[in-house]
Coordinates of C-alpha atoms and ligand atoms in Angstrom, one line a residue:
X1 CA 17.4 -3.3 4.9
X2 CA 19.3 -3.3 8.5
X3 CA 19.7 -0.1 8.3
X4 CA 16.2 1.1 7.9
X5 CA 15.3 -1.4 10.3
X6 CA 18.0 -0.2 13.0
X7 CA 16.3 3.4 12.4
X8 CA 12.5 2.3 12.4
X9 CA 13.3 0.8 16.3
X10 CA 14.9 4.9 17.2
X11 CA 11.8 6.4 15.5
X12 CA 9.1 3.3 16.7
X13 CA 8.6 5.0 20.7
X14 CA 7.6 8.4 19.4
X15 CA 6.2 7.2 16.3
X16 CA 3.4 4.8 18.1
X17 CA 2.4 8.0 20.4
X18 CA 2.2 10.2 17.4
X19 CA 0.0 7.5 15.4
X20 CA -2.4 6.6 18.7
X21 CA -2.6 10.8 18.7
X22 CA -3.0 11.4 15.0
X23 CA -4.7 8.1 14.0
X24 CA -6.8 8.0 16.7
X25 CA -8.3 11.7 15.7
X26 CA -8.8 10.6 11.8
X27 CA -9.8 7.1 12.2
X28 CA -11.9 7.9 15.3
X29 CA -13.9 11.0 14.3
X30 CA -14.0 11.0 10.3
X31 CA -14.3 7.3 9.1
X32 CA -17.5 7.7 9.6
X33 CA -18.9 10.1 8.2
X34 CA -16.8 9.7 5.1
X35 CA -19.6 8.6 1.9
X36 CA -22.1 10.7 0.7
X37 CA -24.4 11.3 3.3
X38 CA -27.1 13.5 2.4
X39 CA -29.5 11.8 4.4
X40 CA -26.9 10.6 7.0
X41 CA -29.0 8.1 8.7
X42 CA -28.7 6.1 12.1
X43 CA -26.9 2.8 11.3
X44 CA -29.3 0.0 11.1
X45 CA -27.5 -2.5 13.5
X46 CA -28.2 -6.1 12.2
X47 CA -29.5 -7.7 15.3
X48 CA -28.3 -11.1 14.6
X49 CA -27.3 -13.9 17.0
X50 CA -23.8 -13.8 18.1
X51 CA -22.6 -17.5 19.6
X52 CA -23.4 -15.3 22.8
X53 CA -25.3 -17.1 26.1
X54 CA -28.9 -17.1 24.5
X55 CA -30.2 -16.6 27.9
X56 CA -28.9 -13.1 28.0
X57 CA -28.4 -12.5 24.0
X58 CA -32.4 -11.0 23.5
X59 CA -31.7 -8.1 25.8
X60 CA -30.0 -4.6 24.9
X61 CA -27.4 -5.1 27.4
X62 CA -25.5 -7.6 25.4
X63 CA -25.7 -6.0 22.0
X64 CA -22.9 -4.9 20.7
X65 CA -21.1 -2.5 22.5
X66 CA -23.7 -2.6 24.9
X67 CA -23.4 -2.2 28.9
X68 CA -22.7 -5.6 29.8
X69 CA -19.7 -6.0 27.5
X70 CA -18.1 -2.4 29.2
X71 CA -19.6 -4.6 32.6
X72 CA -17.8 -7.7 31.5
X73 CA -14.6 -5.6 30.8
X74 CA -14.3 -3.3 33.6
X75 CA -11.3 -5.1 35.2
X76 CA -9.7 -7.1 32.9
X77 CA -6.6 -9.3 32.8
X78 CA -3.9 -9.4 31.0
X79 CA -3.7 -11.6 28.0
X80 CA -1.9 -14.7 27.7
X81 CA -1.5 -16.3 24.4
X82 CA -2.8 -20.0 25.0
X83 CA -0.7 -21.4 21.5
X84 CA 3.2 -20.8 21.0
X85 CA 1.7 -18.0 18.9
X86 CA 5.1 -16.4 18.9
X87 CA 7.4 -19.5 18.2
X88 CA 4.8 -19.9 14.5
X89 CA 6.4 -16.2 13.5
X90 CA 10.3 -16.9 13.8
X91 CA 9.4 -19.1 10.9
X92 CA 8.5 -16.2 8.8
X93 CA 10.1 -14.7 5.5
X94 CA 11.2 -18.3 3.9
X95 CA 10.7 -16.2 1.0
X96 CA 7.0 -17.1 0.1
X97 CA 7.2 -17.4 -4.0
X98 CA 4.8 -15.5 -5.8
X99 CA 4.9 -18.4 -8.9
X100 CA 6.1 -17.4 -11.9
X101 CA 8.8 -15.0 -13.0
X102 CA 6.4 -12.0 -12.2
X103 CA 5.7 -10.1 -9.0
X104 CA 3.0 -7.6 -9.5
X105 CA 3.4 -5.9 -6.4
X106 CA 7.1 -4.8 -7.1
X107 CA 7.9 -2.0 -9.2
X108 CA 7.8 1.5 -9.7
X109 CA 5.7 4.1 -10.0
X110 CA 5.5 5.9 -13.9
X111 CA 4.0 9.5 -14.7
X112 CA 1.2 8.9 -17.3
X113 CA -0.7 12.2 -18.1
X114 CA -1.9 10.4 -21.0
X115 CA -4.2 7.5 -19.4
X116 CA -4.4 8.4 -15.7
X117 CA -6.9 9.4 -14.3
X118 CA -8.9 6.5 -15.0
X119 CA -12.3 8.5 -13.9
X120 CA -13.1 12.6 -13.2
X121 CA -13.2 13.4 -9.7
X122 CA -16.1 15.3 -10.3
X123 CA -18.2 12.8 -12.5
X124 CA -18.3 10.2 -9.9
X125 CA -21.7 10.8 -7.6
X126 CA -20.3 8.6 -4.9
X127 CA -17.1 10.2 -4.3
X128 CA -16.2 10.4 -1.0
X129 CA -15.6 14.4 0.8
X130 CA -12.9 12.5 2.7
X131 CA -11.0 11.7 -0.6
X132 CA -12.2 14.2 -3.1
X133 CA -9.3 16.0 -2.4
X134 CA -9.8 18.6 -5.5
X135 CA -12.8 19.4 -5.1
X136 CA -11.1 20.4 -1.3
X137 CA -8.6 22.8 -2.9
X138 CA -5.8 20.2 -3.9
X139 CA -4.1 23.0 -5.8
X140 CA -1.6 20.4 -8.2
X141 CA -3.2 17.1 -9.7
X142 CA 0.2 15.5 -10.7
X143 CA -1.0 12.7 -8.0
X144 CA -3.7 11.4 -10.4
X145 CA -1.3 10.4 -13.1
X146 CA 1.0 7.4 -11.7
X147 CA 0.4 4.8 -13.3
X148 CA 2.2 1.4 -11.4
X149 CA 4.8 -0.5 -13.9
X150 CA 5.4 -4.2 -11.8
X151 CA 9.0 -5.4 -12.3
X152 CA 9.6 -7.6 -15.6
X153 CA 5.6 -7.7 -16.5
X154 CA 2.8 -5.5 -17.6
X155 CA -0.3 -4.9 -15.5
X156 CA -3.3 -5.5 -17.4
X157 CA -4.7 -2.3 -18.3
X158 CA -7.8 -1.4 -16.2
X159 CA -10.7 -2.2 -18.8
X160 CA -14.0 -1.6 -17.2
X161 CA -16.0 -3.4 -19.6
X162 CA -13.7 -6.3 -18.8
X163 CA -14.8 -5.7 -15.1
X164 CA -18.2 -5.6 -15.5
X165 CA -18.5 -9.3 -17.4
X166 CA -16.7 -11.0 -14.6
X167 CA -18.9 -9.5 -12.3
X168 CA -22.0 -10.4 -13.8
X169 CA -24.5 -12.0 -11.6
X170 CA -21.9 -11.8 -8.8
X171 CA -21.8 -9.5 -5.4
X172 CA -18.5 -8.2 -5.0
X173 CA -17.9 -7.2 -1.4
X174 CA -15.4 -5.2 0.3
X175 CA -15.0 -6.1 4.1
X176 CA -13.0 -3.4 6.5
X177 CA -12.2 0.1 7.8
X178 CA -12.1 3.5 6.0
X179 CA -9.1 2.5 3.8
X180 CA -11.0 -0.7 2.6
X181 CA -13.8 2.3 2.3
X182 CA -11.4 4.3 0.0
X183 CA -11.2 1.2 -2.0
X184 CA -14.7 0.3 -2.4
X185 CA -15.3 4.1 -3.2
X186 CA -12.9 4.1 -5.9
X187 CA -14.5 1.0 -7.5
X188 CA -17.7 2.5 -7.8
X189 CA -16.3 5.1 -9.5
X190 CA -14.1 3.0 -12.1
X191 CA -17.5 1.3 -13.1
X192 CA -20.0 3.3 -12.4
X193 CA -19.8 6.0 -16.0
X194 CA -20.8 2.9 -17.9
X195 CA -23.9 2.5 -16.3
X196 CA -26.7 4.4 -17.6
X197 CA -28.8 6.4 -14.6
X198 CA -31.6 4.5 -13.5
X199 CA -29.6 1.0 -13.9
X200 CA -27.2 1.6 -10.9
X201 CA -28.3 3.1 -7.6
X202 CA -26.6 3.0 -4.2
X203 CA -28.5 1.7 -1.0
X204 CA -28.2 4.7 2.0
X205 CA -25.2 4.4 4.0
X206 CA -25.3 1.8 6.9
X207 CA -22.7 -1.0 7.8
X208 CA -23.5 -2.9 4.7
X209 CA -23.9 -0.5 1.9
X210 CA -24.9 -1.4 -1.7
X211 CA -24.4 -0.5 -5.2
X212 CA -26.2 -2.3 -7.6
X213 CA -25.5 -2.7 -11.2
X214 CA -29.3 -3.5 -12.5
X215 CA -28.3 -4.8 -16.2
X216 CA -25.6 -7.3 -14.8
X217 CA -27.4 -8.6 -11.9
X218 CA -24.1 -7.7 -9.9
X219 CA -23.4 -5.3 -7.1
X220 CA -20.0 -4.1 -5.5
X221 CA -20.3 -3.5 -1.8
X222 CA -19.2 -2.5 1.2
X223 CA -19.1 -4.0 4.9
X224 CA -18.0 -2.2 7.6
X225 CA -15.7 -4.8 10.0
X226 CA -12.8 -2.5 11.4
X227 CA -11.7 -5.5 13.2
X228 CA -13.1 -8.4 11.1
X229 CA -14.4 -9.7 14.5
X230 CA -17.1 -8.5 16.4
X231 CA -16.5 -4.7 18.3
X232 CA -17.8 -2.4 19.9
X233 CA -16.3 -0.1 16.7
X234 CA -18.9 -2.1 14.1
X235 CA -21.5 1.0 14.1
X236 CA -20.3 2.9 11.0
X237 CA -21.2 6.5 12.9
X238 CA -20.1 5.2 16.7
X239 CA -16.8 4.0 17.2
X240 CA -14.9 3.9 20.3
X241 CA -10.9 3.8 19.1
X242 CA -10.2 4.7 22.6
X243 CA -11.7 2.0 24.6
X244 CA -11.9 -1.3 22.0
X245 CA -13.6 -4.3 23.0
X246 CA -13.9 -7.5 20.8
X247 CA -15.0 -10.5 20.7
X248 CA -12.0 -12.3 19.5
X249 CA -13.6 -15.5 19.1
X250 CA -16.8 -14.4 17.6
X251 CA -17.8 -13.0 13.8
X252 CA -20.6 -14.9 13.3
X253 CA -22.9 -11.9 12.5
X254 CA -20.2 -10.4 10.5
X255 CA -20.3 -13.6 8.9
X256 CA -24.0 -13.8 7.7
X257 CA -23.4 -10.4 6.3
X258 CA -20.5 -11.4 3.9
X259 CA -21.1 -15.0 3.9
X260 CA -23.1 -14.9 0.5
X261 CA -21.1 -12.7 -1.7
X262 CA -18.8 -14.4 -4.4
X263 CA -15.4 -12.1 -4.3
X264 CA -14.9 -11.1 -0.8
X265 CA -11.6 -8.7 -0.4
X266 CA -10.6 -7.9 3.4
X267 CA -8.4 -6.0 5.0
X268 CA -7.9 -4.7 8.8
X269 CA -4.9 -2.7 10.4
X270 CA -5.0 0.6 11.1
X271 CA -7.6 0.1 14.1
X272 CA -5.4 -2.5 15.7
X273 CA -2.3 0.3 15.6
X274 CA -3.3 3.2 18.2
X275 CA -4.8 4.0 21.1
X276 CA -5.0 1.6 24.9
X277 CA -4.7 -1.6 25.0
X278 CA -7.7 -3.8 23.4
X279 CA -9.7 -5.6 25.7
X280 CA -11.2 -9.2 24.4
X281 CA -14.3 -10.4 25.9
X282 CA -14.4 -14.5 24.9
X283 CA -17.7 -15.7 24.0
X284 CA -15.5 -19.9 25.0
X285 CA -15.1 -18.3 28.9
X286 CA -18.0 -16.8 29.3
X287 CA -17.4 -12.9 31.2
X288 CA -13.8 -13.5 31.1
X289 CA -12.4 -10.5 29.8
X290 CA -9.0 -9.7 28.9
X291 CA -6.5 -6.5 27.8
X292 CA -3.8 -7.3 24.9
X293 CA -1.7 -5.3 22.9
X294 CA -3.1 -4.3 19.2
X295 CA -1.1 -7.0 17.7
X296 CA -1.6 -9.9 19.8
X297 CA -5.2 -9.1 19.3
X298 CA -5.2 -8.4 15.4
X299 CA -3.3 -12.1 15.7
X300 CA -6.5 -13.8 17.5
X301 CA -9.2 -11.7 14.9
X302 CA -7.1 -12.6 12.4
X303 CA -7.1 -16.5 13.2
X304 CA -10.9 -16.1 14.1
X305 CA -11.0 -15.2 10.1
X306 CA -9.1 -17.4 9.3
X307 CA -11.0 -20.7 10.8
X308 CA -14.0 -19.0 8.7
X309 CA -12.1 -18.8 5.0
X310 CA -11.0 -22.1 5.7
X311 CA -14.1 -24.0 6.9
X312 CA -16.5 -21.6 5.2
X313 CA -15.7 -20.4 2.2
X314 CA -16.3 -22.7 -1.0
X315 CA -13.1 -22.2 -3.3
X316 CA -15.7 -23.1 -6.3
X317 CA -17.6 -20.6 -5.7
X318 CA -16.3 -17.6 -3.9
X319 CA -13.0 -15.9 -4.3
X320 CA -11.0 -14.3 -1.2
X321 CA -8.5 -11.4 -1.2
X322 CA -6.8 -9.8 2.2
X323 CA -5.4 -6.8 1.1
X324 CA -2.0 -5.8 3.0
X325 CA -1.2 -2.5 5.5
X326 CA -2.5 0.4 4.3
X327 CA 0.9 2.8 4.9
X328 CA 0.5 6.1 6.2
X329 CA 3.1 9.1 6.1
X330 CA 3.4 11.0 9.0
X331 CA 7.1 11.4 9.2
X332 CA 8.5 13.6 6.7
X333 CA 11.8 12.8 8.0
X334 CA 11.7 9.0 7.2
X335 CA 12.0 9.8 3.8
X336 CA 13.9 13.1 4.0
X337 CA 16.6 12.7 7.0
X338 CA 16.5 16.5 9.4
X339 CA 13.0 17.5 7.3
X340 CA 9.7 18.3 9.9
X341 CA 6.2 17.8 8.4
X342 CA 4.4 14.8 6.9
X343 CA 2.5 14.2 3.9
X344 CA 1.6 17.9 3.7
X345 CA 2.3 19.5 0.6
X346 CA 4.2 16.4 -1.2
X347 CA 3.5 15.9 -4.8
X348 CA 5.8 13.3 -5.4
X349 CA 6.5 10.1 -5.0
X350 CA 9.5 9.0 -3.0
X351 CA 11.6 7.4 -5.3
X352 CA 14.2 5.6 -3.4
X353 CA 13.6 1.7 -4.2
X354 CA 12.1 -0.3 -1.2
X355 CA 11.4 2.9 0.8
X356 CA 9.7 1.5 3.8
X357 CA 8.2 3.6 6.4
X358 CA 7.5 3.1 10.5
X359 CA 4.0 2.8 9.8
X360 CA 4.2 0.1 8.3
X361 CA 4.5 -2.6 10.9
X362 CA 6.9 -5.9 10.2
X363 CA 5.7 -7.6 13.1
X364 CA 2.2 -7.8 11.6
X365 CA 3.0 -7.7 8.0
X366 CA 5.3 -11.2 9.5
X367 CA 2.2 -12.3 11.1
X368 CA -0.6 -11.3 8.7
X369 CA 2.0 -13.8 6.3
X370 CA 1.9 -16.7 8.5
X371 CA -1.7 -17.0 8.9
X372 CA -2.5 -16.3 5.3
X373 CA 0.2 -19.1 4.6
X374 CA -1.8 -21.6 6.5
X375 CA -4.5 -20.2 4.3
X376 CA -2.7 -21.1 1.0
X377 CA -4.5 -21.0 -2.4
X378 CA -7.6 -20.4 -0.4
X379 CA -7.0 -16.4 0.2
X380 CA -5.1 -14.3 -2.7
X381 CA -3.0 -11.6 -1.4
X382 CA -3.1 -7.7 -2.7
X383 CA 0.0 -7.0 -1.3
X384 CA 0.0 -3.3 -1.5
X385 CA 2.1 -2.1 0.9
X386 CA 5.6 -1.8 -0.6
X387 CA 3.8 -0.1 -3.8
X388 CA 1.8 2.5 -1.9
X389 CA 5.1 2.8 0.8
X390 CA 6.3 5.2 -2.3
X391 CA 3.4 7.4 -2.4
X392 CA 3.4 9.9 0.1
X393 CA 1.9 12.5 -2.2
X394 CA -1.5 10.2 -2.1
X395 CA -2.7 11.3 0.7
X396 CA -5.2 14.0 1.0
X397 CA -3.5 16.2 3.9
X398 CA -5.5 19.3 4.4
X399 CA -7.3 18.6 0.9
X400 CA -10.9 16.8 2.2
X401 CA -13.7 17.8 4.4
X402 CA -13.0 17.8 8.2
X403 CA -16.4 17.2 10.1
X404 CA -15.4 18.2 13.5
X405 CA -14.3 22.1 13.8
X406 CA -10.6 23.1 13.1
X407 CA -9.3 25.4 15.8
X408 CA -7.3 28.3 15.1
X409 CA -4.2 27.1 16.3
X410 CA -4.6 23.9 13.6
X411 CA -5.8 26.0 10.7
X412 CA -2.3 27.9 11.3
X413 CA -0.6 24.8 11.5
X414 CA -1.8 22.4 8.7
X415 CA 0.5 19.6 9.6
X416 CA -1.0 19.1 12.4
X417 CA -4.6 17.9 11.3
X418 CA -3.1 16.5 7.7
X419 CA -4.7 13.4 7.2
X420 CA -1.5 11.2 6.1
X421 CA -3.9 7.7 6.3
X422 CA -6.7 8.0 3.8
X423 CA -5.4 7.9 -0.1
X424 CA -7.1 10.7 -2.3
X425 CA -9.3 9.7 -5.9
X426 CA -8.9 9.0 -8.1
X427 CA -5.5 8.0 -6.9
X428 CA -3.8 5.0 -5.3
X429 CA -6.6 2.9 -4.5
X430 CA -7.1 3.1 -8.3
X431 CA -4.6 1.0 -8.5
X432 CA -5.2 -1.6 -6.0
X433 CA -8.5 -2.0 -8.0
X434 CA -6.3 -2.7 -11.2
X435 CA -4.1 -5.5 -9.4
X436 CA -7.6 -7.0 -8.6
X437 CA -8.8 -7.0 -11.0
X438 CA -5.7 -8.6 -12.7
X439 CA -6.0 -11.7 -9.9
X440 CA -9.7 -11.9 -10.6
Ligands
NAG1 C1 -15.1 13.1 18.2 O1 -16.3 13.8 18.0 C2 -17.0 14.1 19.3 C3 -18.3 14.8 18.9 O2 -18.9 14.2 17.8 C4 -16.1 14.9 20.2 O3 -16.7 15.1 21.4 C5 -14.8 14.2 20.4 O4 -13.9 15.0 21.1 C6 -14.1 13.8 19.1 N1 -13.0 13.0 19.3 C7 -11.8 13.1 18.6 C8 -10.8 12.1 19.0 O5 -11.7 14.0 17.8
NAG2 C1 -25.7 -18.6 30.4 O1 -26.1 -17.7 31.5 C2 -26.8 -18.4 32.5 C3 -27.3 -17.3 33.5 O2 -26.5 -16.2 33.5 C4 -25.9 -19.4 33.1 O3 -26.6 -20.1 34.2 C5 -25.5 -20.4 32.1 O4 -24.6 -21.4 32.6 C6 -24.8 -19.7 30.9 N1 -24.6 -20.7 29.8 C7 -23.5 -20.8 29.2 C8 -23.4 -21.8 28.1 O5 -22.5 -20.1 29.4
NAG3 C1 -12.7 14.0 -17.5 O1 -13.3 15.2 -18.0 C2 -12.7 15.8 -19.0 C3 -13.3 17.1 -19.3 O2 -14.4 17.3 -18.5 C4 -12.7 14.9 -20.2 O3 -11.9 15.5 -21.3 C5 -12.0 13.6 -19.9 O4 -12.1 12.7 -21.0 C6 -12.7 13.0 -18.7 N1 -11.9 11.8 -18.3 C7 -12.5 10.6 -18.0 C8 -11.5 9.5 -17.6 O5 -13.7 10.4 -18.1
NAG4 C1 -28.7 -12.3 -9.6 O1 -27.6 -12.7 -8.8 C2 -28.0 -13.3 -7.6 C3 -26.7 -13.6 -6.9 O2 -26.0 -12.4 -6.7 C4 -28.7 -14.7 -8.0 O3 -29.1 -15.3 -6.8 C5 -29.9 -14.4 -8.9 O4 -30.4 -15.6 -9.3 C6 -29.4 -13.6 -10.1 N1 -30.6 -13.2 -10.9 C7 -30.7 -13.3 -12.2 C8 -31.9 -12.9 -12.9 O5 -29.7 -13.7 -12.9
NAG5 C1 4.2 -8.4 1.0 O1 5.4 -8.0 0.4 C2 6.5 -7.7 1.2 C3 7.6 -7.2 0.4 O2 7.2 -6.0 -0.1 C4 6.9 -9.0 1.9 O3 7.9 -8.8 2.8 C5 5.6 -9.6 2.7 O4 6.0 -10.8 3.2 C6 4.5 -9.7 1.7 N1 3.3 -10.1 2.5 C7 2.4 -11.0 2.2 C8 1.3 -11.2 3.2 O5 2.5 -11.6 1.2

């Protein structure tokens, strides 16, 4: 483990300006555009109260995103943490047991022709163009068939039938970016053959979109929450990676959006990894405004979310999952020393055990643990990141639809627009859905 560490700080000061360049580009531009849009229509922004000053709160100025908050922000200061934020996380890695003898998220990956795919590509309505990566000319499909083998136990076997009963009468929602997207996505598609047509539809494509399952009363959707707090990056279409403003104190409106469903899974990373600092507008100090790094500011949306799950949510009732960072693969040479490239034109799996990559951050994976510890048994973790770390041939690269236009120079150089972030379907997220719905 040093030693990968000792490398990951050489590679980590060209690595985070390669990620804010790449990242930036895919996450910025694409994420939203990504589901079925055949209608794309303007985002309905839920107009909700926000703990904001009610005597400015009716006017546009103060919506989200809107001129005051870039007013507010225009010369901020720099952030102080007012806890010993940083003393909490030299506590981290006392080795959080799992229970039992079994830890699903370690393992290997195993080729399966036989039973994966668990769904066609093709027969799925909702599939994404941002992850449909055969229909985009994936020339090999070996990616489809890995099936994930957990150390010293057996996954339960996907059984969609089996899904469907436990989600009867329930909403199942998925709260997030574009990965937590992918996710979503790929659970529509693992249920959605059983339903007959006219007894599931999908509600158009806004910043809570629905799919309803008519016969069981239950619907699986998605929330879009890049940041789990409020942003000026919670319009699905608009998002501004490049100059970030939350509200690091405030989800409220998020809140009322998710607040009802009965199996809530988060997650949130990616956005928090590239681009300028983040600028944090606090509802507490009125117009003071702030400019911290990603990962003091992930800590403070993270800790918002976290007063919420634990003076919120009803344990009875509801069920919480966070899922874990989402790795991405942009340097081929991590896993294959004096190679150039990224995920472009992998088909395999990297198969050295514990393989862990530079964009996968241990600073927040330390401090995403230490918050979720304070959570306990009220938050289960999908902890996927060590599992998907081996799968750099899961990514769609070239293979998906690129909104904005390619120049020449990139079409002659496909590594540099391969999209190394998103996971193509079916595929890995396929699999993430199976370890929920082994917790569930
Ligand atoms: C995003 O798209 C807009 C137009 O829709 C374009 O002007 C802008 O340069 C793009 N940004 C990135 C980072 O690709
Ligand atoms: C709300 O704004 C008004 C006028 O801008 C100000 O007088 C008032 O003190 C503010 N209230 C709070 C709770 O910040
Ligand atoms: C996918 O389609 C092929 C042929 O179209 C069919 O043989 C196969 O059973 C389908 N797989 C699933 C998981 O539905
Ligand atoms: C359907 O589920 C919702 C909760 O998601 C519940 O409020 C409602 O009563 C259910 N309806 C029926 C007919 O079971
Ligand atoms: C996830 O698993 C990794 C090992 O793969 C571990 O280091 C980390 O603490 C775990 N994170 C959480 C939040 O459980």
């Amino acid at each position: 483990m040093q030693k990968w560490s000792r490398r990951r700080a050489q590679l980590s000061l060209l690595a985070s300006l390669f990620t804010l360049i790449l990242i930036s580009s895919i996450l910025s531009n694409h994420t939203s555009k990504t589901i079925h849009s055949p209608a794309d229509q303007p985002p309905s922004f839920p107009t909700h109260t926000t703990s904001f000053n009610n005597s400015l709160q009716s006017t546009d100025e103060w919506l989200p995103g809107g001129p005051g908050w870039s007013r507010a922000c225009s010369s901020p200061r720099n952030y102080k943490p007012r806890r010993g934020a940083l003393a909490e996380e030299r506590e981290w890695w006392k080795g959080r047991s799992l229970g039992g003898s079994c830890d699903l998220f370690s393992g290997r990956w195993v080729y399966d022709e036989r039973s994966y795919p668990l769904y066609n590509e093709s027969e799925c309505p909702w599939m994404s163009d941002q992850l449909a990566c055969r229909k985009h000319g994936r020339p090999e499909e070996q990616y489809k068939h890995w099936r994930w083998q957990p150390q010293g136990c057996e996954l339960k076997r996907w059984n969609a039938w089996e899904m469907l009963e436990k989600l009867r009468g329930k909403r199942l929602m998925f709260v997030g970016d574009s990965l937590n997207r992918g996710q979503w996505i790929s659970m529509v598609c693992l249920l959605q053959s059983l339903i007959p047509a006219g007894k599931k539809s999908m509600s158009p494509n806004a910043a809570l979109t629905i799919f309803k399952i008519e016969e069981y009363n239950a619907s699986v959707e998605f929330y879009w929450a890049p940041l789990l707090v409020e942003s000026n990056s919670d319009d699905p279409v608009n998002h501004r990676l490049d100059d970030r403003i939350i509200r690091p104190d405030t989800l409220l409106k998020h809140a009322s959006q998710w607040e009802d469903a009965d199996i809530l899974v988060f997650n949130s990373y990616l956005w928090w990894r590239s681009g300028p600092k983040i600028k944090l507008l606090w509802s507490s100090e009125y117009l003071t405004c702030e400019e911290a790094d990603g990962l003091d500011a992930m800590r403070l949306a993270m800790e918002t979310w976290a007063d919420w799950v634990s003076s919120r949510a009803d344990p009875r009732k509801q069920r919480v999952f966070f899922v874990t960072m989402s790795p991405t693969h942009l340097w081929k040479r991590e896993w294959s020393p004096g190679s150039e490239g990224n995920c472009f034109q992998e088909t395999a799996p990297i198969d050295r055990e514990g393989y862990w990559g530079s964009g996968s951050d241990l600073d927040t994976m330390r401090m995403v643990d230490n918050v979720l510890t304070t959570l306990s048994s009220k938050v289960t973790v999908l902890n996927i990141t060590q599992l998907s770390e081996y799968r750099k041939d899961g990514h769609p690269s070239i293979y998906r639809k690129f909104w904005e236009r390619l120049s020449p120079e990139q079409l002659s150089n496909p590594v540099s627009y391969s999209d190394c972030i998103h996971w193509c379907l079916p595929g890995v997220p396929d699999v993430w859905n199976e370890l929920l719905f082994n917790l569930l």
